[in-house]
Structure formats: C-alpha cells, structure tokens
mmCIF file of C-alpha atoms in Angstrom:
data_model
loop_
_atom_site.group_PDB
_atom_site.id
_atom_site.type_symbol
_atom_site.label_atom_id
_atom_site.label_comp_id
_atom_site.label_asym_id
_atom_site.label_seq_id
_atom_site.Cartn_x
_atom_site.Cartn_y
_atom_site.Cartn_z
ATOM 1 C CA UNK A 1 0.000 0.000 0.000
ATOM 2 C CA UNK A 2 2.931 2.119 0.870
ATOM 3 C CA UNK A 3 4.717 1.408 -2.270
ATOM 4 C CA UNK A 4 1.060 2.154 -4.293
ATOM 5 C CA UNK A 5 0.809 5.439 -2.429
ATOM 6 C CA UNK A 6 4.258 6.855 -3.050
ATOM 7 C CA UNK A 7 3.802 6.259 -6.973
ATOM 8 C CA UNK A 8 1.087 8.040 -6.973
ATOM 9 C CA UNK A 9 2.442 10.463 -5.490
ATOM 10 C CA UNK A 10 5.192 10.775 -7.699
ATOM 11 C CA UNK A 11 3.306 10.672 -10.389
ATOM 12 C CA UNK A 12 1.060 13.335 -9.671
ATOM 13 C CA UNK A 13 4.489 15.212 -8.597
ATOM 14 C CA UNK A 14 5.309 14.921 -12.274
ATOM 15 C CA UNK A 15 2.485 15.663 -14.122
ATOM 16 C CA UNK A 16 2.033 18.902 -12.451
ATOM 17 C CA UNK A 17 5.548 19.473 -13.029
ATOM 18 C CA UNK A 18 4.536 18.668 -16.962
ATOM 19 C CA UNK A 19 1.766 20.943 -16.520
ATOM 20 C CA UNK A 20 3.793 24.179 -15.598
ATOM 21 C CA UNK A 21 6.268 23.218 -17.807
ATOM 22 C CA UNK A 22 4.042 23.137 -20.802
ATOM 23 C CA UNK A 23 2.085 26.442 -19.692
ATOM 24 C CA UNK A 24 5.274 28.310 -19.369
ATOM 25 C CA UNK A 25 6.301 27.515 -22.659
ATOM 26 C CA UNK A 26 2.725 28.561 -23.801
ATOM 27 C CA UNK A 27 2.640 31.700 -22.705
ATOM 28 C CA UNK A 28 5.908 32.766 -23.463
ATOM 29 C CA UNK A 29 5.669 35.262 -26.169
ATOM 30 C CA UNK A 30 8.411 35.874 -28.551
ATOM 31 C CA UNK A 31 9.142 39.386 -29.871
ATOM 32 C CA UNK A 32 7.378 40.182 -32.849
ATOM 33 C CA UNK A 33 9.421 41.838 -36.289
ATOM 34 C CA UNK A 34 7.756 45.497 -36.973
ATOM 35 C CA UNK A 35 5.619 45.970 -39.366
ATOM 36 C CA UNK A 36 4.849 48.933 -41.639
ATOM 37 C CA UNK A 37 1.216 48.648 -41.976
ATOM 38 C CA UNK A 38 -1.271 47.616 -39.156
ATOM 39 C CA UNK A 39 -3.793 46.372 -40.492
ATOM 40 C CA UNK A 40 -7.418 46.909 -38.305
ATOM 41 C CA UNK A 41 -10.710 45.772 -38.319
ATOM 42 C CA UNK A 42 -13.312 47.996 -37.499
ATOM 43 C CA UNK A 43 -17.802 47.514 -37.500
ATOM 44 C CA UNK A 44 -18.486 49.182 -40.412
ATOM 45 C CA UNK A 45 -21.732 50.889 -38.775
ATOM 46 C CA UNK A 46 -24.169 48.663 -40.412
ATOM 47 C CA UNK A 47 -26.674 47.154 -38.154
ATOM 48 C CA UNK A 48 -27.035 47.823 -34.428
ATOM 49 C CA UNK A 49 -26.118 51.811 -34.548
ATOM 50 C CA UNK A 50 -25.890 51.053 -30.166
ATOM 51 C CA UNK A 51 -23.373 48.511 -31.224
ATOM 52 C CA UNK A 52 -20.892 50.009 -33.600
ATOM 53 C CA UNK A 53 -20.720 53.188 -30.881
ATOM 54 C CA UNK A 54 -18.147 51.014 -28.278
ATOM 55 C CA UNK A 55 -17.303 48.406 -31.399
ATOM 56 C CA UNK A 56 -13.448 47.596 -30.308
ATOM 57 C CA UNK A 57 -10.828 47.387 -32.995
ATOM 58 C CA UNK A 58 -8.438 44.529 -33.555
ATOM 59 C CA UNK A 59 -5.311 45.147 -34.842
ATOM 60 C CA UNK A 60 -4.334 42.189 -36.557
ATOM 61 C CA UNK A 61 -0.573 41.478 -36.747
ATOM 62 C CA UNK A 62 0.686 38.786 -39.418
ATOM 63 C CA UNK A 63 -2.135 39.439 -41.392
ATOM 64 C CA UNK A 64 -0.593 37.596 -44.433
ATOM 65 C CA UNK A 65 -1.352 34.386 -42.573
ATOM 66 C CA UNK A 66 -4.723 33.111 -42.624
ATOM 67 C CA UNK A 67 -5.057 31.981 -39.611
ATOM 68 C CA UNK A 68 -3.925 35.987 -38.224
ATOM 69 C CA UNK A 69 -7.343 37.048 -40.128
ATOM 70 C CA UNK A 70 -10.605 37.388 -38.250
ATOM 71 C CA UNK A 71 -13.348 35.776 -39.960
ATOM 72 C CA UNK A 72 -16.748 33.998 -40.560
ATOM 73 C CA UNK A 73 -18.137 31.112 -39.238
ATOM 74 C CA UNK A 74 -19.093 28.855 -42.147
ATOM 75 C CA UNK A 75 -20.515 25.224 -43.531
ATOM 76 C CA UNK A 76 -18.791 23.210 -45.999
ATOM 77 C CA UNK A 77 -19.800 19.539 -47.138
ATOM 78 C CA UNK A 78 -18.401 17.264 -49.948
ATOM 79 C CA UNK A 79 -20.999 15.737 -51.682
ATOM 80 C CA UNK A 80 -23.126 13.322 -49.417
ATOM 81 C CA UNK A 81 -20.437 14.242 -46.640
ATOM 82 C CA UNK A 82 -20.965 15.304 -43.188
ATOM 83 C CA UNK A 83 -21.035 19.012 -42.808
ATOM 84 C CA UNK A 84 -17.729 20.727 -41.152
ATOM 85 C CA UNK A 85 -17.842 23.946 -39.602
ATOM 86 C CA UNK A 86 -14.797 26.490 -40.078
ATOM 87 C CA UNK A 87 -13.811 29.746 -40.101
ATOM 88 C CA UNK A 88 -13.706 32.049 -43.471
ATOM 89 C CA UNK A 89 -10.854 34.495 -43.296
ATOM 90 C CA UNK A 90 -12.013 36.296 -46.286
ATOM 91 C CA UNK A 91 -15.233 36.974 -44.750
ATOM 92 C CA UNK A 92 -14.725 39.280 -41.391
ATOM 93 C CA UNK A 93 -18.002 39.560 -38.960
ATOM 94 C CA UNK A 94 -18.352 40.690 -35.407
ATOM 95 C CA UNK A 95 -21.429 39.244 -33.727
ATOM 96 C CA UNK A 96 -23.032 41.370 -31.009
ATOM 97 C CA UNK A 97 -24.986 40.626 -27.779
ATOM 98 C CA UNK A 98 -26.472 43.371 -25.551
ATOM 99 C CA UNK A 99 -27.082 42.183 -21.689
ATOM 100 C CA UNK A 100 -28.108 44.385 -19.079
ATOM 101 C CA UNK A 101 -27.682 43.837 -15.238
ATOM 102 C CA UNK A 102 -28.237 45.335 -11.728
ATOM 103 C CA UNK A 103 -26.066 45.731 -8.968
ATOM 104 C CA UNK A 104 -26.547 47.164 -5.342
ATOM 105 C CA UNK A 105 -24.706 50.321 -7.056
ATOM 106 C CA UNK A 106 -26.695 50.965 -10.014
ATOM 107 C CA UNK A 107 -27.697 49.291 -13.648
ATOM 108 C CA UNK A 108 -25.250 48.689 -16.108
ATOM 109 C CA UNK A 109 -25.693 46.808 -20.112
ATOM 110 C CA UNK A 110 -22.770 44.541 -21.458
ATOM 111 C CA UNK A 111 -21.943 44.804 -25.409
ATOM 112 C CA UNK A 112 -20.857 41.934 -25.888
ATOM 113 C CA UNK A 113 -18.439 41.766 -29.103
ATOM 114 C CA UNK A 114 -17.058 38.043 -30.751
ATOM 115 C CA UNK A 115 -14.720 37.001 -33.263
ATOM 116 C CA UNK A 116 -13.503 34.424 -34.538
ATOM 117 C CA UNK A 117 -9.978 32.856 -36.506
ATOM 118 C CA UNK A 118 -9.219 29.951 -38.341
ATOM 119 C CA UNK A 119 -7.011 27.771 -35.995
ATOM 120 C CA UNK A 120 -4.186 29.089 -33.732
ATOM 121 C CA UNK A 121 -1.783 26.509 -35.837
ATOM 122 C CA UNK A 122 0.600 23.780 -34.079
ATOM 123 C CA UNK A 123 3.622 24.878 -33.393
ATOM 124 C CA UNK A 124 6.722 23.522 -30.752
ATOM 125 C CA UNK A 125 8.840 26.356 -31.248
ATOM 126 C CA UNK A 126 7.322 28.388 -30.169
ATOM 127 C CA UNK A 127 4.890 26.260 -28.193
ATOM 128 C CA UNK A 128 1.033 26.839 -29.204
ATOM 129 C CA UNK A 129 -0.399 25.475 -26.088
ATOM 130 C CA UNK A 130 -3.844 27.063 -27.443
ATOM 131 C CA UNK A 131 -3.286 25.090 -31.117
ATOM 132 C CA UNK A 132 -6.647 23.916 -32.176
ATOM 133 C CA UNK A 133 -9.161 25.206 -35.504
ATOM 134 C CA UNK A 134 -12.397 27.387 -34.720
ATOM 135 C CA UNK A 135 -10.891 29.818 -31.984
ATOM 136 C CA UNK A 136 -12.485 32.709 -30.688
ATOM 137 C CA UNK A 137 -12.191 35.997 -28.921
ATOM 138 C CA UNK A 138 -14.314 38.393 -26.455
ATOM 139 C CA UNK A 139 -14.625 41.847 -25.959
ATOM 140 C CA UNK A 140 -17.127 43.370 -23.884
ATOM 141 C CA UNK A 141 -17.344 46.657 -22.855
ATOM 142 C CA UNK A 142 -19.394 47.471 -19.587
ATOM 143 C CA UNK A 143 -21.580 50.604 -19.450
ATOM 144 C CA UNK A 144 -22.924 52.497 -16.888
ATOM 145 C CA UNK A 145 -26.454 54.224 -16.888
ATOM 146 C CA UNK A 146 -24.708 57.573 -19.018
ATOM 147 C CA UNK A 147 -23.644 54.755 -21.410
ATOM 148 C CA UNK A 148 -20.162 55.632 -20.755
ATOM 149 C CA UNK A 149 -17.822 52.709 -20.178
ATOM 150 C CA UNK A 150 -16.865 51.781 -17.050
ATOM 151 C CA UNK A 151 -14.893 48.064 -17.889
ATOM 152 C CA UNK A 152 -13.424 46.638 -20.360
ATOM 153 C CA UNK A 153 -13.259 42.594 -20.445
ATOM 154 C CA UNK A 154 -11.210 40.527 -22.589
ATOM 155 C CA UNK A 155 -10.883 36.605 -22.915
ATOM 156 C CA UNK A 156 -10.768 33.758 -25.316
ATOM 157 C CA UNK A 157 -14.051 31.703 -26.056
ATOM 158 C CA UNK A 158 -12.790 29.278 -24.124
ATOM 159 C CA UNK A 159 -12.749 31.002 -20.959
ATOM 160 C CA UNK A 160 -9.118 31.445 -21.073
ATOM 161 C CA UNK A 161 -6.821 34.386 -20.331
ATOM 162 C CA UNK A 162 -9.198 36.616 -19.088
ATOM 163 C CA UNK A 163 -8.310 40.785 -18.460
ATOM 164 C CA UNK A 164 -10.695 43.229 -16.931
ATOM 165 C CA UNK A 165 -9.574 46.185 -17.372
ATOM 166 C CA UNK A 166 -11.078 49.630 -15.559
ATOM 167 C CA UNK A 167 -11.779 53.074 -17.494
ATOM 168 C CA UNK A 168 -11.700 56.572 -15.366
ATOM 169 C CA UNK A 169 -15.583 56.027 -15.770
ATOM 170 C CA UNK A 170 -15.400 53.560 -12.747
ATOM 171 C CA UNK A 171 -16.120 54.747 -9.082
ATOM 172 C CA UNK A 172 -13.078 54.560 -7.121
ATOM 173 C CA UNK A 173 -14.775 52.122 -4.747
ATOM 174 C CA UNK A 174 -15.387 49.681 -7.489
ATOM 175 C CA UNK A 175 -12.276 48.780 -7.862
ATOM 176 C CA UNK A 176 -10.925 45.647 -5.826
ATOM 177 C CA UNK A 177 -9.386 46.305 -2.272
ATOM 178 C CA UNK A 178 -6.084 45.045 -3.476
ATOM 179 C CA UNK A 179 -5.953 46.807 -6.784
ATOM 180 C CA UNK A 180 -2.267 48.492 -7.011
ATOM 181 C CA UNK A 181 -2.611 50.474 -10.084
ATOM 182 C CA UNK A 182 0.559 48.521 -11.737
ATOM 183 C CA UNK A 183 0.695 46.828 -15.388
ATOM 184 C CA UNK A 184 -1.530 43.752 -16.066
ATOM 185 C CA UNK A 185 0.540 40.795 -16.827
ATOM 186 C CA UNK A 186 -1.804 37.974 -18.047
ATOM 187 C CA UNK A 187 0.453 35.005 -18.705
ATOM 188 C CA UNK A 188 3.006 36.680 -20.629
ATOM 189 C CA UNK A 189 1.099 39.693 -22.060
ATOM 190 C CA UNK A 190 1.125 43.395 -20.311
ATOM 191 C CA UNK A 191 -1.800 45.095 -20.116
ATOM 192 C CA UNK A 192 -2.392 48.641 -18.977
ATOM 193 C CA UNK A 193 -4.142 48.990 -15.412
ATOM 194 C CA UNK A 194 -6.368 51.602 -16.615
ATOM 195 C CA UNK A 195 -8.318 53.141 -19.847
ATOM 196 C CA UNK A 196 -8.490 56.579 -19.923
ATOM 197 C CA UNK A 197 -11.186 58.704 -22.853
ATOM 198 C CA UNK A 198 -10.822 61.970 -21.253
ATOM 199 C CA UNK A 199 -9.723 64.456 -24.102
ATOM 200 C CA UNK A 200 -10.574 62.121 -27.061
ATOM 201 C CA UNK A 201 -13.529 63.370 -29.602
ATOM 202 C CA UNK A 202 -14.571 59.939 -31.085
ATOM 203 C CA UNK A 203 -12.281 57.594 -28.723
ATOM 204 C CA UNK A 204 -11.775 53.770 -30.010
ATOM 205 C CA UNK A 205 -10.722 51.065 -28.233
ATOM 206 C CA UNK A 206 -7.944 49.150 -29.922
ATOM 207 C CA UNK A 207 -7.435 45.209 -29.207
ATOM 208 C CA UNK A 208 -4.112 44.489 -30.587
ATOM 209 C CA UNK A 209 -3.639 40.885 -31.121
ATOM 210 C CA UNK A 210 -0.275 38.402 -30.773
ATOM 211 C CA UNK A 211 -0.426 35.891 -33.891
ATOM 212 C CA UNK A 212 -1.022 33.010 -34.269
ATOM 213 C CA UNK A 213 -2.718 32.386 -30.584
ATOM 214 C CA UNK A 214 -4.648 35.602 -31.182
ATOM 215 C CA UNK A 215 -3.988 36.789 -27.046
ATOM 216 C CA UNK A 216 -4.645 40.069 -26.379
ATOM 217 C CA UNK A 217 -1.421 41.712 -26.399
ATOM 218 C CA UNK A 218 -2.138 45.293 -25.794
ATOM 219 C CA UNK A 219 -4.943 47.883 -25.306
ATOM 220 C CA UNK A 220 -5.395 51.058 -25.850
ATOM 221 C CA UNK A 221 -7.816 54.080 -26.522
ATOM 222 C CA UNK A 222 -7.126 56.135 -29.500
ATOM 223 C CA UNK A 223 -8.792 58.808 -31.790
ATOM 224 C CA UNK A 224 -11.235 56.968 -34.242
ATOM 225 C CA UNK A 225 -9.563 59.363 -36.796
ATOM 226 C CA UNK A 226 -6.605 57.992 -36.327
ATOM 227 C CA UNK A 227 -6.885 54.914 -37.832
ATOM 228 C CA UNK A 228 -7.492 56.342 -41.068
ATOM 229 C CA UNK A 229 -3.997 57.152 -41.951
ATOM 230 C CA UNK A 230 -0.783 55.240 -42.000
ATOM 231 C CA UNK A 231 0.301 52.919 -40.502
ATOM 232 C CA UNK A 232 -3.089 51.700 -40.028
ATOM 233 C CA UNK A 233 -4.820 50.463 -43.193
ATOM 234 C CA UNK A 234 -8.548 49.845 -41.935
ATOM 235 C CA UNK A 235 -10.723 46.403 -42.479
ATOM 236 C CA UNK A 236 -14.242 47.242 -42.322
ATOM 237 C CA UNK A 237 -16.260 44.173 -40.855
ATOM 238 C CA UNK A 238 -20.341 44.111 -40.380
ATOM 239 C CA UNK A 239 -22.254 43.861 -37.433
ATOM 240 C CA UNK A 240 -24.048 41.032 -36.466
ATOM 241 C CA UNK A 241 -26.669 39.608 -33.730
ATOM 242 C CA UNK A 242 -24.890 36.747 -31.900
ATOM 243 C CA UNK A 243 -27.677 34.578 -32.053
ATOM 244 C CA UNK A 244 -26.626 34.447 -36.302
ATOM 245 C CA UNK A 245 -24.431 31.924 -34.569
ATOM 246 C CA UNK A 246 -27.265 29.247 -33.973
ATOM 247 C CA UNK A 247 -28.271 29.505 -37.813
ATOM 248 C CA UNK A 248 -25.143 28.873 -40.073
ATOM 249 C CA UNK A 249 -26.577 28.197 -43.714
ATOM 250 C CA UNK A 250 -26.158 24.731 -44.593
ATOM 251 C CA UNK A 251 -27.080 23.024 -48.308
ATOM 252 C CA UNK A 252 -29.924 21.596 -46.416
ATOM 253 C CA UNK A 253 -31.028 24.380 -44.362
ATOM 254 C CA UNK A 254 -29.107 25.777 -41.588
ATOM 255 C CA UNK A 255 -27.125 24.526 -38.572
ATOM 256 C CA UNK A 256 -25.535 25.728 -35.336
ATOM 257 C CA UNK A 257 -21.542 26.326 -34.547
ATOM 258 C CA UNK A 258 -22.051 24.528 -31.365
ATOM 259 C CA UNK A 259 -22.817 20.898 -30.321
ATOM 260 C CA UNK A 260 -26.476 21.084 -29.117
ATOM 261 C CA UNK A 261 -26.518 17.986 -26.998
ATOM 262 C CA UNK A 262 -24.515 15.282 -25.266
ATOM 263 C CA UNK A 263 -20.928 15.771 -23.597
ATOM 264 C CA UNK A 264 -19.625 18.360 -25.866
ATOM 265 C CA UNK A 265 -22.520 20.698 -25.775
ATOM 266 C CA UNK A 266 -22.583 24.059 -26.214
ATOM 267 C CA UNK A 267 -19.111 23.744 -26.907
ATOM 268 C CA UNK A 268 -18.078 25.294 -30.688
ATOM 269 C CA UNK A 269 -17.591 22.165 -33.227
ATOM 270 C CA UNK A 270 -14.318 21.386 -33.970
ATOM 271 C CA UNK A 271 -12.358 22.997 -32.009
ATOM 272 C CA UNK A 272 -10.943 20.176 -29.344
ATOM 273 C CA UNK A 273 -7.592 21.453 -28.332
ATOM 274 C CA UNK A 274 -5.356 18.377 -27.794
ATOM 275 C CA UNK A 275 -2.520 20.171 -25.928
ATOM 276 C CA UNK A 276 -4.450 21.690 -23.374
ATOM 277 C CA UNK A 277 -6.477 18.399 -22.751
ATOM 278 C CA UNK A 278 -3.377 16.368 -21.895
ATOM 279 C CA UNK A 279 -1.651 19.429 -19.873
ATOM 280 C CA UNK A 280 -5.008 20.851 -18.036
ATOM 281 C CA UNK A 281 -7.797 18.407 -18.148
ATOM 282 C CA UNK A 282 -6.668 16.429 -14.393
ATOM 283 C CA UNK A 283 -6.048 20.016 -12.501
ATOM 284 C CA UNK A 284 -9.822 21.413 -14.147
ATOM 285 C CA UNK A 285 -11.477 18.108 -13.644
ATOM 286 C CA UNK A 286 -12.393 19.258 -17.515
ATOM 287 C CA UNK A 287 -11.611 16.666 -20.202
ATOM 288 C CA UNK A 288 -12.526 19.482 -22.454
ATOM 289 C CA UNK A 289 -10.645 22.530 -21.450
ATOM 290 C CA UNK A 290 -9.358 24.650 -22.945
ATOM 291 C CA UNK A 291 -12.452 23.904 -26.067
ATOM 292 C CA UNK A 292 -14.035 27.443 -27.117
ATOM 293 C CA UNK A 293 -17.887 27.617 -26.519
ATOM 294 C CA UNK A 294 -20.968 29.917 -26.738
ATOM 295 C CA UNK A 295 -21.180 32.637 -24.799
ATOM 296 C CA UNK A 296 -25.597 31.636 -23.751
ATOM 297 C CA UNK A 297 -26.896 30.041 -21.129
ATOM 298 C CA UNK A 298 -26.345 26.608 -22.705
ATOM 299 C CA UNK A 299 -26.250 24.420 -19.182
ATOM 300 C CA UNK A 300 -22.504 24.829 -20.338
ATOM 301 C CA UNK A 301 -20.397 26.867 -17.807
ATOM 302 C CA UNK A 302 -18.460 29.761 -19.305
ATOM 303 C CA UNK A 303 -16.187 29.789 -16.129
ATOM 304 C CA UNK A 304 -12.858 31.958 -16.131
ATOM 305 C CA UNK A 305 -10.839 30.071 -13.792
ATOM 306 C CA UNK A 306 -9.007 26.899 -13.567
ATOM 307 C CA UNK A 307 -10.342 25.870 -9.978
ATOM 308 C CA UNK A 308 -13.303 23.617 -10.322
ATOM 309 C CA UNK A 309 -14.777 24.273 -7.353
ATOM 310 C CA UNK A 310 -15.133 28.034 -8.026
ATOM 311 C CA UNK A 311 -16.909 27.126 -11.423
ATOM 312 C CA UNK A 312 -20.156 28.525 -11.117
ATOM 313 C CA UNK A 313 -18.623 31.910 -9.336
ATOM 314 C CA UNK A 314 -16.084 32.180 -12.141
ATOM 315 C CA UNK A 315 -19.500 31.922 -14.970
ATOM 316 C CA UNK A 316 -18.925 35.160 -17.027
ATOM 317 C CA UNK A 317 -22.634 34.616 -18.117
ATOM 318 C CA UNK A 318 -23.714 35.706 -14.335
ATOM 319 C CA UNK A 319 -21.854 38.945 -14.706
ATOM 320 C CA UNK A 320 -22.084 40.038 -11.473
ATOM 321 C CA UNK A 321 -21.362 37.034 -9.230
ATOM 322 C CA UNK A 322 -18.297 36.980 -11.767
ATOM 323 C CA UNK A 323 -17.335 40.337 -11.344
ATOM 324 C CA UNK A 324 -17.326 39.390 -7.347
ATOM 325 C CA UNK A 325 -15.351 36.482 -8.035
ATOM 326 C CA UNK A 326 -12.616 38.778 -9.322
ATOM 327 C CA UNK A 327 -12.559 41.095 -6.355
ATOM 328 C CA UNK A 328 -15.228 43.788 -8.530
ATOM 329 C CA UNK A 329 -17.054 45.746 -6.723
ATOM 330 C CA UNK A 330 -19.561 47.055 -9.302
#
C-alpha cells in the first residue's frame, strides 16, 4: 500500500511538473518583427447603430497568414459528406450581444463583441499550447447608466486568459481592495491597469492581437480618426446579432456552430484542443478545457478560472457574481 501510495504520489508530482512546464512555454511570447502597416478591423456601422458606438478594434498582426485574419463562421460539405464547420478568413463579422444587469450600485448593459480565426496553428517552437481550428475571442465593454464605459473585459471563447480592465468612468470604490494600479501581466502579455477617454472626440478602443494564438497583447484608446492614416490600413467588418451563430446556412437548411446535446454541448464544433487536454484536463477536472464555446446560457459553464470548485462563481454569463469572483465591486 505504501509502495502504491508513493507512486502516486510521484506521479502526480510529475504531471504537475509537466503541466507548468508546458504552460510556461505557452505563454511565453516571442518578440514580434515590426511591421509597416497595421492592419485593423473595425464595424463598419451597419446594423445595431448602439453597437458600432463602443465596437473595439483589432489590430491584426501577421495578417498575411490566414489563420492571423478574423473571420466567418461557415458550412462546408463534400458531396453526401458530413457538414464541417470552419472559419472564413475572407469573410470578417463581429457578432453582437447586448445584456443588461443590476447591482446594489446601479444598472449597467454589457456589449458583448465576438470574433472568430481559423485555428491558432501547431507549433513547438514556439509552443502553441492554445493550437486547435475554430478559436475565438471576447470583448465586452461594460456601461454604466450615461452609457459611458466603465470596464473593459477581454478573454478567449474558451474562458481562457481573461483581463478586466477599468476606465476613469469607474467609481473609485469599485475597484478591488487590493488593486495596485501597476501593469496587467496575463500570462506573458502586459496590459495597462487603466483606460483613460478623457480628451478624445470619437475615442476607439484598440485590441491588438499576438499571432497566431490571437492573445490580447495590448490595449489602448485612441482617436477613431486615427486609424485612417498610415500605418493603419482599416478592415471594415459588419455587425451582427450573436444569435446568427445558432443559424449557419447549410445546403440543407441551416445549422448551429455549437454541439447542441450530449458531452460536448454548447461547446463550438471542432475545435478540441489536444494540448491543453493532456496538460489541463486532471487540474480542471475538464476533459474538455481549454475547447471554445458559446457565450448563452447553454447548461454549459463559461467559467474563467481553472479551480473547479469556483466554477459557477467564475461563470462570465452571471456577470455580477463573476465580477465578485474577481474582487469587482460594481
């Protein structure tokens, strides 16, 4: 029993060892080569006129690669073949979701802003922990009752590498209790503690983006008019209701970009990552971490931290039981 119990123990020593090992490597970020021409995708102001107003842009670095552009959500089929879900780079969309909540301090409304890439592609050197097809980012910018905004969220569609960043727009005793005012570093990236508008006419908030794993690698708030000279060469993408999402065309109708039942639903088909099922699944008690999913109350947790027990608190979709979990004080 003895003998049973120590190599257990060592082997549980070892795989967490693994673990950190293999996160390390994926979140260390290699210096990128400069580029003369930023290319940026920006809502085009069709649609939801409430939802181009605080539409981030993403600042798309590598955009010769593919897999670097932000695109649509598609069906393909060969034939009599099963359908396959992917990602059109050619085709850029931003979906949009409105939610409003209460708090003991006032009413507030998420915009909710999603995109999606290709694949972040397999890679050793350097390490794509995140590798997978049908990835996904968040933006969502939290406004108070003057529709000014008060936070700014990021975070994959997996749940992963979340950032909440504050604006000047938030009361000073919203902020957490331990909230020092430094530079955000989430796993590898810096973030700025802090958005300020004051003394911008049309202020935009610009997502820049790391390639190929698409992180959020820096934020900022600029003049809109900015971004219509060099270096910036603008992308203009439509607006579009997140619930578009649920009704993909098909040849024989339409169909959803999420699994709609058993084990896997509500998660976004195809997009298993392999890397961060062996590394993460045993310390999430998820076999499926790491897999990007809808953003709906699916039965589905959209939870933001790695500690299964704090699951339901870390639920983004219960916005302010989340923001609590993260020491907000909205």
């Amino acid at each position: 029993m003895t003998i049973a119990v120590c190599t257990a123990q060592r082997f549980m020593h070892w795989f967490f060892l693994a673990a950190a090992t293999l996160l390390l490597f994926g979140c260390a970020n290699q210096p990128l080569p400069p580029e003369s021409r930023h290319w940026v995708y920006t809502a085009d102001g069709s649609g939801d006129t409430a939802a181009a107003g605080w539409a981030p842009a993403f600042v798309a670095y590598g955009h010769t690669e593919t897999s670097n552009r932000i695109g649509r959500p598609a069906v393909r089929q060969e034939g009599q073949g099963a359908e396959e879900v992917f990602i059109d780079p050619e085709q850029p969309v931003v979906y949009f979701l409105r939610r409003s909540f209460t708090t003991g301090k006032g009413a507030y409304t998420n915009l909710i802003y999603r995109v999606h890439f290709s694949e972040v592609p397999y890679s050793l050197i350097p390490f794509n922990l995140t590798a997978g097809k049908n990835t996904g980012l968040l933006v969502v910018v939290t406004v108070n009752a003057d529709n000014l905004p008060v936070l700014v969220t990021t975070v994959h569609t997996c749940g992963c590498y979340l950032a909440i960043v504050p604006t000047q727009y938030l009361p000073e005793d919203a902020f957490p209790q331990d909230w020092s005012g430094d530079i955000l570093n989430v796993y590898g990236e810096q973030l700025p503690p802090l958005l300020d508008f004051k003394g911008i006419k049309s202020p935009q908030i610009l997502v820049y983006l790391r390639p190929e794993v698409h992180r959020v690698m820096g934020l900022e708030v600029r003049d809109a008019h900015d971004l219509a000279v060099p270096p910036f060469r603008i992308i203009p993408m439509p607006v579009e209701a997140m619930d578009r999402l649920e009704h993909l065309p098909t040849m024989a109708g339409t169909t959803s970009l999420y699994y709609a039942e058993g084990i896997l639903k509500g998660h976004v088909k195809g997009a298993i990552k392999p890397w961060e099922t062996l590394s993460l699944s045993l310390i999430s008690m998820d076999l499926f971490v790491g897999m990007d999913k809808a953003y709906a109350d699916t039965g589905n947790p959209f939870y933001t931290s790695l500690k299964f027990w704090r699951r339901a608190d870390s639920d983004m979709w219960d916005f302010p039981r989340f923001l609590r979990y993260w020491g907000w004080r909205l």
